[in-house]
Short mmCIF file of C-alpha atoms in Angstrom, two decimals:
data_model
loop_
_atom_site.label_atom_id
_atom_site.label_comp_id
_atom_site.label_asym_id
_atom_site.label_seq_id
_atom_site.Cartn_x
_atom_site.Cartn_y
_atom_site.Cartn_z
CA MET O 47 102.48 63.30 108.98
CA LEU O 48 102.74 63.20 112.77
CA ARG O 49 101.38 59.65 112.94
CA ASP O 50 103.82 58.50 110.27
CA GLY O 51 106.69 60.05 112.17
CA LYS O 52 107.56 62.38 109.30
CA ALA O 53 107.16 65.71 111.08
CA THR O 54 108.64 67.45 114.09
CA VAL O 55 106.91 70.49 115.57
CA THR O 56 109.42 73.10 116.72
CA LEU O 57 108.54 75.18 119.78
CA GLN O 58 109.81 78.32 121.47
CA HIS O 59 109.60 77.22 125.09
CA PRO O 60 109.43 73.91 127.03
CA GLU O 61 106.08 74.93 128.55
CA GLN O 62 104.54 74.71 125.08
CA ILE O 63 105.12 70.95 124.93
CA THR O 64 102.37 70.34 127.50
CA GLN O 65 100.09 72.99 125.99
CA LEU O 66 100.36 71.51 122.51
CA LEU O 67 99.96 67.95 123.75
CA ALA O 68 96.65 68.86 125.40
CA ALA O 69 95.37 70.30 122.13
CA CYS O 70 96.87 67.65 119.82
CA PRO O 71 97.86 64.31 121.41
CA ALA O 72 99.46 63.21 118.12
CA THR O 73 102.41 65.53 118.89
CA ALA O 74 103.62 63.24 121.68
CA GLY O 75 107.30 62.61 121.10
CA ARG O 76 107.25 64.73 117.94
CA THR O 77 108.26 68.12 119.32
CA ALA O 78 111.57 69.92 119.75
CA VAL O 79 112.21 73.14 121.67
CA VAL O 80 114.58 75.28 119.60
CA GLY O 81 113.71 78.85 120.65
CA ASP O 82 112.43 81.71 118.52
CA THR O 83 114.51 82.68 115.48
CA ALA O 84 112.45 85.85 114.91
CA PHE O 85 112.98 87.09 118.47
CA ASP O 86 116.69 86.26 118.27
CA ARG O 87 117.00 88.52 115.23
CA VAL O 88 115.26 91.29 117.17
CA ALA O 89 117.58 90.82 120.16
CA ALA O 90 120.62 90.81 117.88
CA SER O 91 119.48 94.12 116.34
CA LEU O 92 119.12 96.18 119.52
CA GLY O 93 122.42 97.93 118.81
CA LEU O 94 120.89 99.40 115.63
CA ARG O 95 118.19 101.33 117.51
CA ALA O 96 119.67 104.75 116.73
CA HIS O 97 119.88 103.84 113.03
CA TYR O 98 116.24 102.71 112.96
CA ARG O 99 115.13 105.93 114.64
CA ALA O 100 117.14 107.97 112.15
CA GLU O 101 115.49 106.11 109.26
CA LEU O 102 112.06 106.84 110.76
CA GLY O 103 112.93 110.51 111.24
CA THR O 104 112.26 110.31 114.98
CA GLY O 105 115.01 112.61 116.23
CA ASN O 106 114.65 113.40 119.93
CA ARG O 107 110.90 112.81 119.95
CA THR O 108 109.14 110.03 121.88
CA LEU O 109 108.20 107.27 119.45
CA ILE O 110 104.86 105.54 120.07
CA THR O 111 104.45 102.31 118.09
CA LEU O 112 100.92 100.98 117.51
CA ALA O 113 100.99 97.21 116.94
CA SER O 114 97.64 95.73 115.93
CA THR O 115 96.72 92.15 115.19
CA TRP O 116 93.68 91.40 113.02
CA ARG O 117 89.93 90.88 113.50
CA THR O 118 87.34 93.13 115.10
CA ASP O 119 88.64 92.80 118.67
CA SER O 120 92.15 93.92 117.74
CA LEU O 121 93.57 97.32 118.68
CA LEU O 122 92.56 98.99 115.41
CA GLY O 123 89.56 96.71 114.92
CA ARG O 124 88.06 98.34 118.00
CA ARG O 125 89.34 101.86 117.31
CA HIS O 126 89.83 102.46 113.59
CA ALA O 127 90.69 106.12 114.11
CA LEU O 128 93.20 105.58 116.94
CA PRO O 129 96.25 106.66 114.86
CA LEU O 130 94.58 109.93 113.85
CA HIS O 131 93.29 110.60 117.37
CA LEU O 132 96.76 110.04 118.83
CA LEU O 133 98.32 112.41 116.32
CA GLY O 134 95.67 114.98 117.15
CA GLU O 135 96.44 114.83 120.88
CA LEU O 136 100.21 114.33 121.01
CA PRO O 137 102.37 117.44 120.40
CA ALA O 138 104.08 116.91 117.05
CA ASP O 139 107.47 118.24 118.18
CA SER O 140 107.56 115.85 121.14
CA TYR O 141 105.94 112.68 119.77
CA GLN O 142 106.01 110.48 116.68
CA VAL O 143 103.51 107.70 115.94
CA CYS O 144 104.30 104.52 113.99
CA ALA O 145 101.80 101.80 113.01
CA VAL O 146 102.43 98.08 112.47
CA LEU O 147 99.45 96.17 111.07
CA HIS O 148 99.17 92.37 111.00
CA PRO O 149 99.82 90.95 107.50
CA ASN O 150 96.30 89.49 107.49
CA ILE O 151 94.89 93.04 107.50
CA TRP O 152 96.91 93.86 104.40
CA ALA O 153 95.91 90.57 102.76
CA ARG O 154 92.21 91.09 103.49
CA TYR O 155 91.86 94.72 102.41
CA GLY O 156 94.85 95.50 100.20
CA ARG O 157 97.44 98.24 100.20
CA HIS O 158 95.30 100.83 98.40
CA GLN O 159 92.37 100.52 100.82
CA ILE O 160 94.61 100.71 103.91
CA HIS O 161 96.42 103.78 102.56
CA LEU O 162 93.02 105.35 101.86
CA TRP O 163 91.73 104.64 105.39
CA LEU O 164 94.90 106.05 106.94
CA SER O 165 95.28 108.96 104.52
CA SER O 166 94.57 111.72 107.06
CA ALA O 167 96.82 110.07 109.63
CA LEU O 168 99.61 109.77 107.05
CA ASP O 169 99.21 113.45 106.23
CA ALA O 170 99.47 114.07 109.99
CA GLY O 171 102.84 112.30 110.18
CA LEU O 172 101.96 108.66 110.80
CA VAL O 173 104.80 106.29 109.94
CA LEU O 174 103.32 103.13 108.39
CA MET O 175 105.37 99.95 108.22
CA PRO O 176 104.94 97.68 105.17
CA PRO O 177 103.12 94.35 105.70
CA HIS O 178 106.05 91.93 105.77
CA ALA O 179 109.02 93.91 107.07
CA GLY O 180 109.90 96.61 109.54
CA TRP O 181 107.86 95.55 112.57
CA GLN O 182 111.05 94.54 114.34
CA ALA O 183 112.67 97.94 113.77
CA ALA O 184 109.45 99.69 114.86
CA LEU O 185 109.48 97.84 118.20
CA ILE O 186 113.20 98.35 118.79
CA ALA O 187 113.00 102.06 117.96
CA ALA O 188 109.89 102.62 120.10
CA ASP O 189 109.85 104.39 123.44
CA GLN O 190 106.38 102.98 124.13
CA VAL O 191 104.07 100.41 122.53
CA LEU O 192 100.27 100.43 122.29
CA THR O 193 99.03 96.97 121.36
CA ASP O 194 96.53 94.16 121.92
CA HIS O 195 96.51 90.39 122.49
CA GLY O 196 98.67 89.74 119.42
CA SER O 197 102.18 88.33 119.59
CA LEU O 198 103.93 91.67 119.17
CA GLY O 199 102.79 92.65 122.66
CA LEU O 200 104.86 89.80 124.07
CA VAL O 201 107.86 90.82 121.97
CA ALA O 202 107.53 94.42 123.18
CA ALA O 203 107.27 93.19 126.76
CA ALA O 204 110.40 91.09 126.31
CA LEU O 205 112.15 94.24 125.05
CA ASP O 206 111.03 95.93 128.29
CA LYS O 207 108.99 98.60 126.54
CA PRO O 208 106.32 100.58 128.43
CA LEU O 209 102.98 99.20 127.31
CA LEU O 210 99.36 100.23 126.94
CA LEU O 211 97.09 97.29 126.05
CA SER O 212 93.54 97.08 124.83
CA THR O 213 91.33 94.93 127.03
CA PRO O 214 91.57 91.10 126.72
CA THR O 215 89.33 89.25 124.27
CA GLU O 216 87.66 85.86 124.16
CA GLU O 217 90.58 84.64 122.06
CA THR O 218 92.93 85.09 125.02
CA VAL O 219 93.32 81.77 126.87
CA ALA O 220 93.09 82.13 130.64
CA GLY O 221 96.46 81.60 132.32
CA SER O 222 98.41 81.98 129.07
CA PRO O 223 101.22 84.54 128.73
CA PRO O 224 99.03 86.93 126.65
CA HIS O 225 96.36 86.76 129.34
CA LEU O 226 98.86 87.39 132.13
CA LEU O 227 100.39 90.27 130.17
CA ALA O 228 96.96 91.88 129.71
CA ARG O 229 96.38 91.63 133.46
CA SER O 230 99.74 93.16 134.39
CA ALA O 231 100.02 95.95 131.80
CA PRO O 232 98.08 99.25 131.92
CA ALA O 233 94.81 99.10 129.99
CA LEU O 234 93.92 101.61 127.27
CA ALA O 235 90.69 103.33 128.32
CA PRO O 236 88.48 103.73 125.25
CA ASP O 237 86.86 107.06 126.10
CA ALA O 238 89.54 108.90 128.08
CA PRO O 239 92.00 111.45 126.62
CA LEU O 240 95.01 109.73 125.12
CA LEU O 241 97.92 111.99 126.09
CA PRO O 242 97.50 111.50 129.88
CA GLN O 243 97.19 107.73 129.41
CA VAL O 244 100.36 107.58 127.33
CA GLU O 245 102.34 109.71 129.79
CA GLU O 246 101.08 107.91 132.90
CA ALA O 247 101.83 104.45 131.49
CA ARG O 248 105.35 105.48 130.54
CA ALA O 249 105.98 107.10 133.93
CA ALA O 250 104.67 104.05 135.81
CA HIS O 251 106.79 101.55 133.89
CA ARG O 252 109.46 99.73 135.89
CA PRO O 253 112.34 97.89 134.20
CA GLY O 254 111.80 94.14 134.18
CA GLN O 255 108.17 94.28 135.23
CA TYR O 256 107.10 91.81 132.53
CA ALA O 257 109.99 89.37 132.98
CA ALA O 258 107.85 86.77 134.76
CA VAL O 259 105.50 86.67 131.76
CA THR O 260 108.06 86.70 128.95
CA SER O 261 110.21 84.04 130.67
CA ARG O 262 107.34 81.65 129.83
CA VAL O 263 107.50 82.54 126.13
CA PHE O 264 111.12 82.87 125.02
CA ALA O 265 113.76 80.24 125.77
CA HIS O 266 117.22 79.48 124.35
CA THR O 267 117.58 83.14 123.42
CA GLY O 268 120.38 83.62 120.90
CA GLU O 269 120.52 79.90 120.10
CA ALA O 270 117.42 79.33 118.00
CA ALA O 271 119.07 79.43 114.55
CA THR O 272 121.78 76.99 115.60
CA ASN O 273 119.27 74.69 117.34
CA LEU O 274 116.97 74.68 114.32
CA ARG O 275 119.82 74.06 111.89
CA ASN O 276 121.18 71.20 114.00
CA LEU O 277 117.72 69.62 114.19
CA ILE O 278 117.36 69.74 110.39
CA TYR O 279 120.80 68.24 109.83
CA ASP O 280 120.03 65.53 112.40
CA ARG O 281 116.87 64.58 110.48
CA LEU O 282 118.94 64.47 107.30
CA ALA O 283 121.57 62.29 109.04
CA LEU O 284 124.24 64.83 108.08
CA ALA O 285 126.84 66.67 110.12
CA PRO O 286 126.23 70.42 110.57
CA PRO O 287 128.72 72.56 108.61
CA GLY O 288 129.93 74.48 111.67
CA PRO O 289 129.37 75.08 115.38
CA HIS O 290 127.05 78.07 115.01
CA ALA O 291 124.45 79.31 112.54
CA PRO O 292 124.50 83.05 111.81
CA THR O 293 121.77 85.32 113.16
CA ARG O 294 121.29 88.18 110.73
CA ARG O 295 120.29 91.56 112.08
CA ILE O 296 117.18 93.37 110.88
CA PRO O 297 117.81 95.71 107.89
CA LEU O 298 116.87 99.36 107.98
CA PRO O 299 113.12 99.83 107.49
CA VAL O 300 111.49 101.34 104.41
CA PRO O 301 108.26 102.83 105.81
CA LEU O 302 105.62 105.03 104.25
CA HIS O 303 106.08 108.48 105.76
CA ARG O 304 104.78 111.85 104.54
CA ARG O 305 106.00 115.27 105.61
CA VAL O 306 103.55 117.17 107.80
CA ARG O 307 102.79 120.34 105.86
CA SER O 308 100.58 122.30 108.24
CA HIS O 309 100.10 122.68 111.98
CA VAL O 310 97.62 123.99 114.50
CA VAL O 311 99.76 125.98 116.94
CA GLN O 312 99.08 126.75 120.59
CA THR O 313 101.37 129.25 122.28
CA ALA O 314 102.60 129.98 125.79
CA THR O 315 104.88 132.71 127.07
CA PRO O 316 107.05 131.64 130.03
CA ALA O 317 108.28 134.12 132.61
CA ASP O 318 111.56 134.59 130.73
CA GLY O 319 109.69 136.19 127.82
CA SER O 320 110.43 133.38 125.35
CA LEU O 321 107.75 131.67 123.27
CA ASP O 322 106.72 128.02 123.60
CA LEU O 323 104.95 126.49 120.59
CA ILE O 324 102.82 123.36 120.99
CA ARG O 325 102.04 122.14 117.50
CA PHE O 326 99.60 119.54 116.24
CA PRO O 327 99.15 118.30 112.65
CA ALA O 328 96.39 120.28 110.98
CA SER O 329 95.07 117.19 109.17
CA ALA O 330 94.31 115.69 112.61
CA MET O 331 92.59 118.89 113.77
CA ARG O 332 90.27 118.54 116.76
CA ALA O 333 87.29 120.72 117.67
CA ASP O 334 88.56 121.54 121.17
CA TYR O 335 91.72 123.51 120.41
CA PRO O 336 91.86 126.87 122.27
CA MET O 337 90.32 129.83 120.48
CA ASP O 338 93.69 131.60 120.32
CA ALA O 339 95.38 128.72 118.47
CA HIS O 340 96.45 129.55 114.93
CA VAL O 341 97.17 127.55 111.78
CA VAL O 342 100.43 127.69 109.86
CA ALA O 343 100.03 126.06 106.43
CA ASP O 344 102.56 125.15 103.80
CA GLU O 345 101.48 126.42 100.37
CA THR O 346 101.63 122.79 99.14
CA GLU O 347 99.13 121.59 101.77
CA PRO O 348 96.79 119.17 99.92
CA GLU O 349 93.67 120.11 101.94
CA LEU O 350 92.46 123.47 100.63
CA LYS O 351 90.33 124.21 103.71
CA ILE O 352 93.43 124.13 105.91
CA VAL O 353 95.17 126.72 103.73
CA GLU O 354 92.08 128.91 103.61
CA ARG O 355 91.84 129.07 107.40
CA ALA O 356 95.59 129.59 107.96
CA ALA O 357 96.87 132.67 109.76
CA ALA O 358 100.23 132.23 108.06
CA ILE O 359 101.15 130.58 104.76
CA VAL O 360 104.75 129.50 104.25
CA ARG O 361 106.99 128.33 101.46
CA ARG O 362 110.04 126.17 102.20
CA GLN O 363 111.65 126.51 98.78
CA VAL O 364 114.41 129.12 98.85
CA LEU O 365 113.78 132.37 96.93
CA ASP O 366 115.80 135.55 96.54
CA ALA O 367 114.54 138.86 97.91
CA VAL O 368 112.75 139.98 94.73
CA GLU O 369 111.08 136.59 94.23
CA ALA O 370 110.11 136.53 97.91
CA ARG O 371 108.26 139.84 97.71
CA THR O 372 106.44 138.82 94.55
CA TRP O 373 105.40 135.48 96.02
CA ALA O 374 104.26 136.99 99.34
CA ARG O 375 102.05 139.61 97.66
CA ALA O 376 100.49 137.02 95.37
CA THR O 377 99.87 134.64 98.28
CA LEU O 378 98.14 137.24 100.45
CA ASP O 379 96.01 138.24 97.47
CA ALA O 380 95.04 134.61 96.86
CA TYR O 381 94.19 133.86 100.51
CA PRO O 382 92.47 136.87 102.08
CA GLY O 383 92.12 135.09 105.43
CA ALA O 384 95.88 134.91 105.93
CA ARG O 385 97.67 137.56 107.98
CA LEU O 386 101.25 136.61 106.98
CA ALA O 387 103.11 135.06 104.05
CA LEU O 388 106.67 133.85 104.65
CA THR O 389 109.18 132.22 102.32
CA ALA O 390 112.63 130.80 102.93
CA THR O 391 115.74 132.57 101.66
CA ALA O 392 119.33 131.41 101.69
CA ASP O 393 120.01 132.63 105.24
CA GLY O 394 116.60 133.37 106.73
CA CYS O 395 113.11 134.17 105.51
CA TRP O 396 111.17 137.09 104.09
CA ALA O 397 107.74 137.85 105.47
CA MET O 398 104.92 140.14 104.47
CA VAL O 399 102.40 141.12 107.15
CA ARG O 400 99.06 142.18 105.74
CA GLY O 401 98.51 145.89 106.30
CA ALA O 402 101.67 146.27 108.40
CA GLY O 403 104.86 145.85 106.41
CA GLU O 404 107.65 143.40 105.71
CA ALA O 405 110.24 141.61 107.81
CA TRP O 406 113.41 139.61 107.48
CA ILE O 407 113.92 136.86 110.04
CA GLY O 408 117.29 135.20 110.57
CA SER O 409 118.91 132.65 112.84
CA PRO O 410 122.49 131.51 113.45
CA ARG O 411 121.46 127.94 112.55
CA TRP O 412 118.84 128.71 109.92
CA GLN O 413 117.25 125.85 107.98
CA PRO O 414 114.51 126.27 105.34
CA GLU O 415 112.08 124.12 107.36
CA ASP O 416 112.35 126.68 110.21
CA VAL O 417 110.12 129.02 108.20
CA ALA O 418 107.00 127.55 109.85
CA THR O 419 108.40 128.18 113.33
CA ALA O 420 109.40 131.70 112.32
CA ALA O 421 105.86 132.25 111.04
CA SER O 422 104.36 131.48 114.46
CA ALA O 423 106.92 133.70 116.18
CA LEU O 424 106.15 136.63 113.87
CA TYR O 425 102.40 136.09 114.16
CA CYS O 426 102.61 136.17 117.97
CA CYS O 427 104.64 139.39 117.80
CA TRP O 428 101.92 140.89 115.62
CA LEU O 429 99.19 139.75 118.02
CA ASN O 430 101.06 141.13 121.03
CA ARG O 431 101.81 144.43 119.26
CA THR O 432 105.54 143.82 119.71
CA LEU O 433 106.34 143.59 116.01
CA GLY O 434 109.60 145.43 115.37
CA ASP O 435 113.35 144.96 115.36
CA ARG O 436 113.88 142.42 118.12
CA ALA O 437 115.20 139.01 119.15
CA VAL O 438 112.79 136.12 119.76
CA THR O 439 113.54 132.82 121.53
CA VAL O 440 111.19 130.02 120.49
CA ARG O 441 110.93 126.46 121.82
CA THR O 442 109.38 123.61 119.84
CA GLY O 443 109.62 120.43 121.86
CA ALA O 444 113.25 120.03 122.92
CA ARG O 445 114.57 122.39 120.25
CA VAL O 446 115.38 126.05 120.92
CA HIS O 447 115.34 128.60 118.08
CA GLU O 448 116.99 132.00 118.36
CA PHE O 449 115.48 134.38 115.80
CA SER O 450 116.33 137.99 115.01
CA VAL O 451 113.58 140.09 113.42
CA ARG O 452 114.10 143.20 111.33
CA PHE O 453 110.81 144.87 110.54
CA THR O 454 109.99 147.81 108.33
CA PRO O 455 106.42 149.20 108.35
CA SER O 456 106.42 149.96 104.66
CA SER O 457 106.40 148.20 101.32
CA THR O 458 110.22 148.30 101.20
CA ALA O 459 111.72 145.23 102.80
CA PRO O 460 114.83 145.55 104.94
CA ALA O 461 118.10 144.45 103.46
CA ALA O 462 119.22 141.08 104.75
CA PRO O 463 122.47 141.25 106.74
#
């Protein structure tokens, strides 16, 4: 087709003319630099970042996006369990992890197999983008990107995201933009703890530090759709219908995302007497958590072993006082290893403490999902022998909870205010 003059190869950047000519001399005179329509859509969608983060459920957490190309030397090809390991090391109230896999991975293994491989990570809160949509929103929404030699690393660099890259591969051409990016970005150490690497790379990032690399990749930014349309109309010997072609913004993503049902909780008591909770998904449980960490499990937790080792078992569905007592007694009978059973009520939660009594816990801004946080607060009061009528201030990530506890050391629960 090139020899017959029937094809034109469109390129992103003028530098690619020489690169392509060296690899395929038949392209001489048959190329046109139009820009990158995909990157233009990403750039046009930057104003939707808050909407993408809301759709992902990010809130005020730091979003880490994993972007992996395919083959064995890709990010996940080298470290299959990286999503689960990240979720096991990053505090759940401060971080969220999203994964974007190359479409060839989905085509090779299929949706069912990938969901099976990532099942524990999904239970631990991993946000998984579908194979053909959403990668743009995942990069825009991200606070940091972990990636490899694939093209999404260059897109993330052009968006000025802090990067952590796996080491270069034989596929990376010396002197090419991917090679230069790998040399200038922090490298992901395979055997070192992940949390310090993530934090150090983000702290060391300087705005514009990858501009020299990405300026060799993306040209005619914002003009690609119009340039491509005009080229097509020129080949058809027709006049374009207008001066500009529209650039449509990226729609809201539809990711796979499961609610984290159980946490391993580490605690700290600052000098002000409040309680700091550092929580990790129980389905990503590591062997090196401190001995004094405890597990808070939702009664719907799919992994039975997690529920059986829980110090507190919680129920988010709202019950009245009579139903709450009945449920709590039955739960403690069913799980003899649990110390507490707590269930949400309309304006707080009821709790039964094995061998101690019952409590009502309230908050000015109570939400049913706060029952897990209240469970850790009550458990720490029990451990510290401070269980009684009192106020408790609890921090989970950036959020502050103000709880009031009313405790009665008998089988008769206190009346809710």
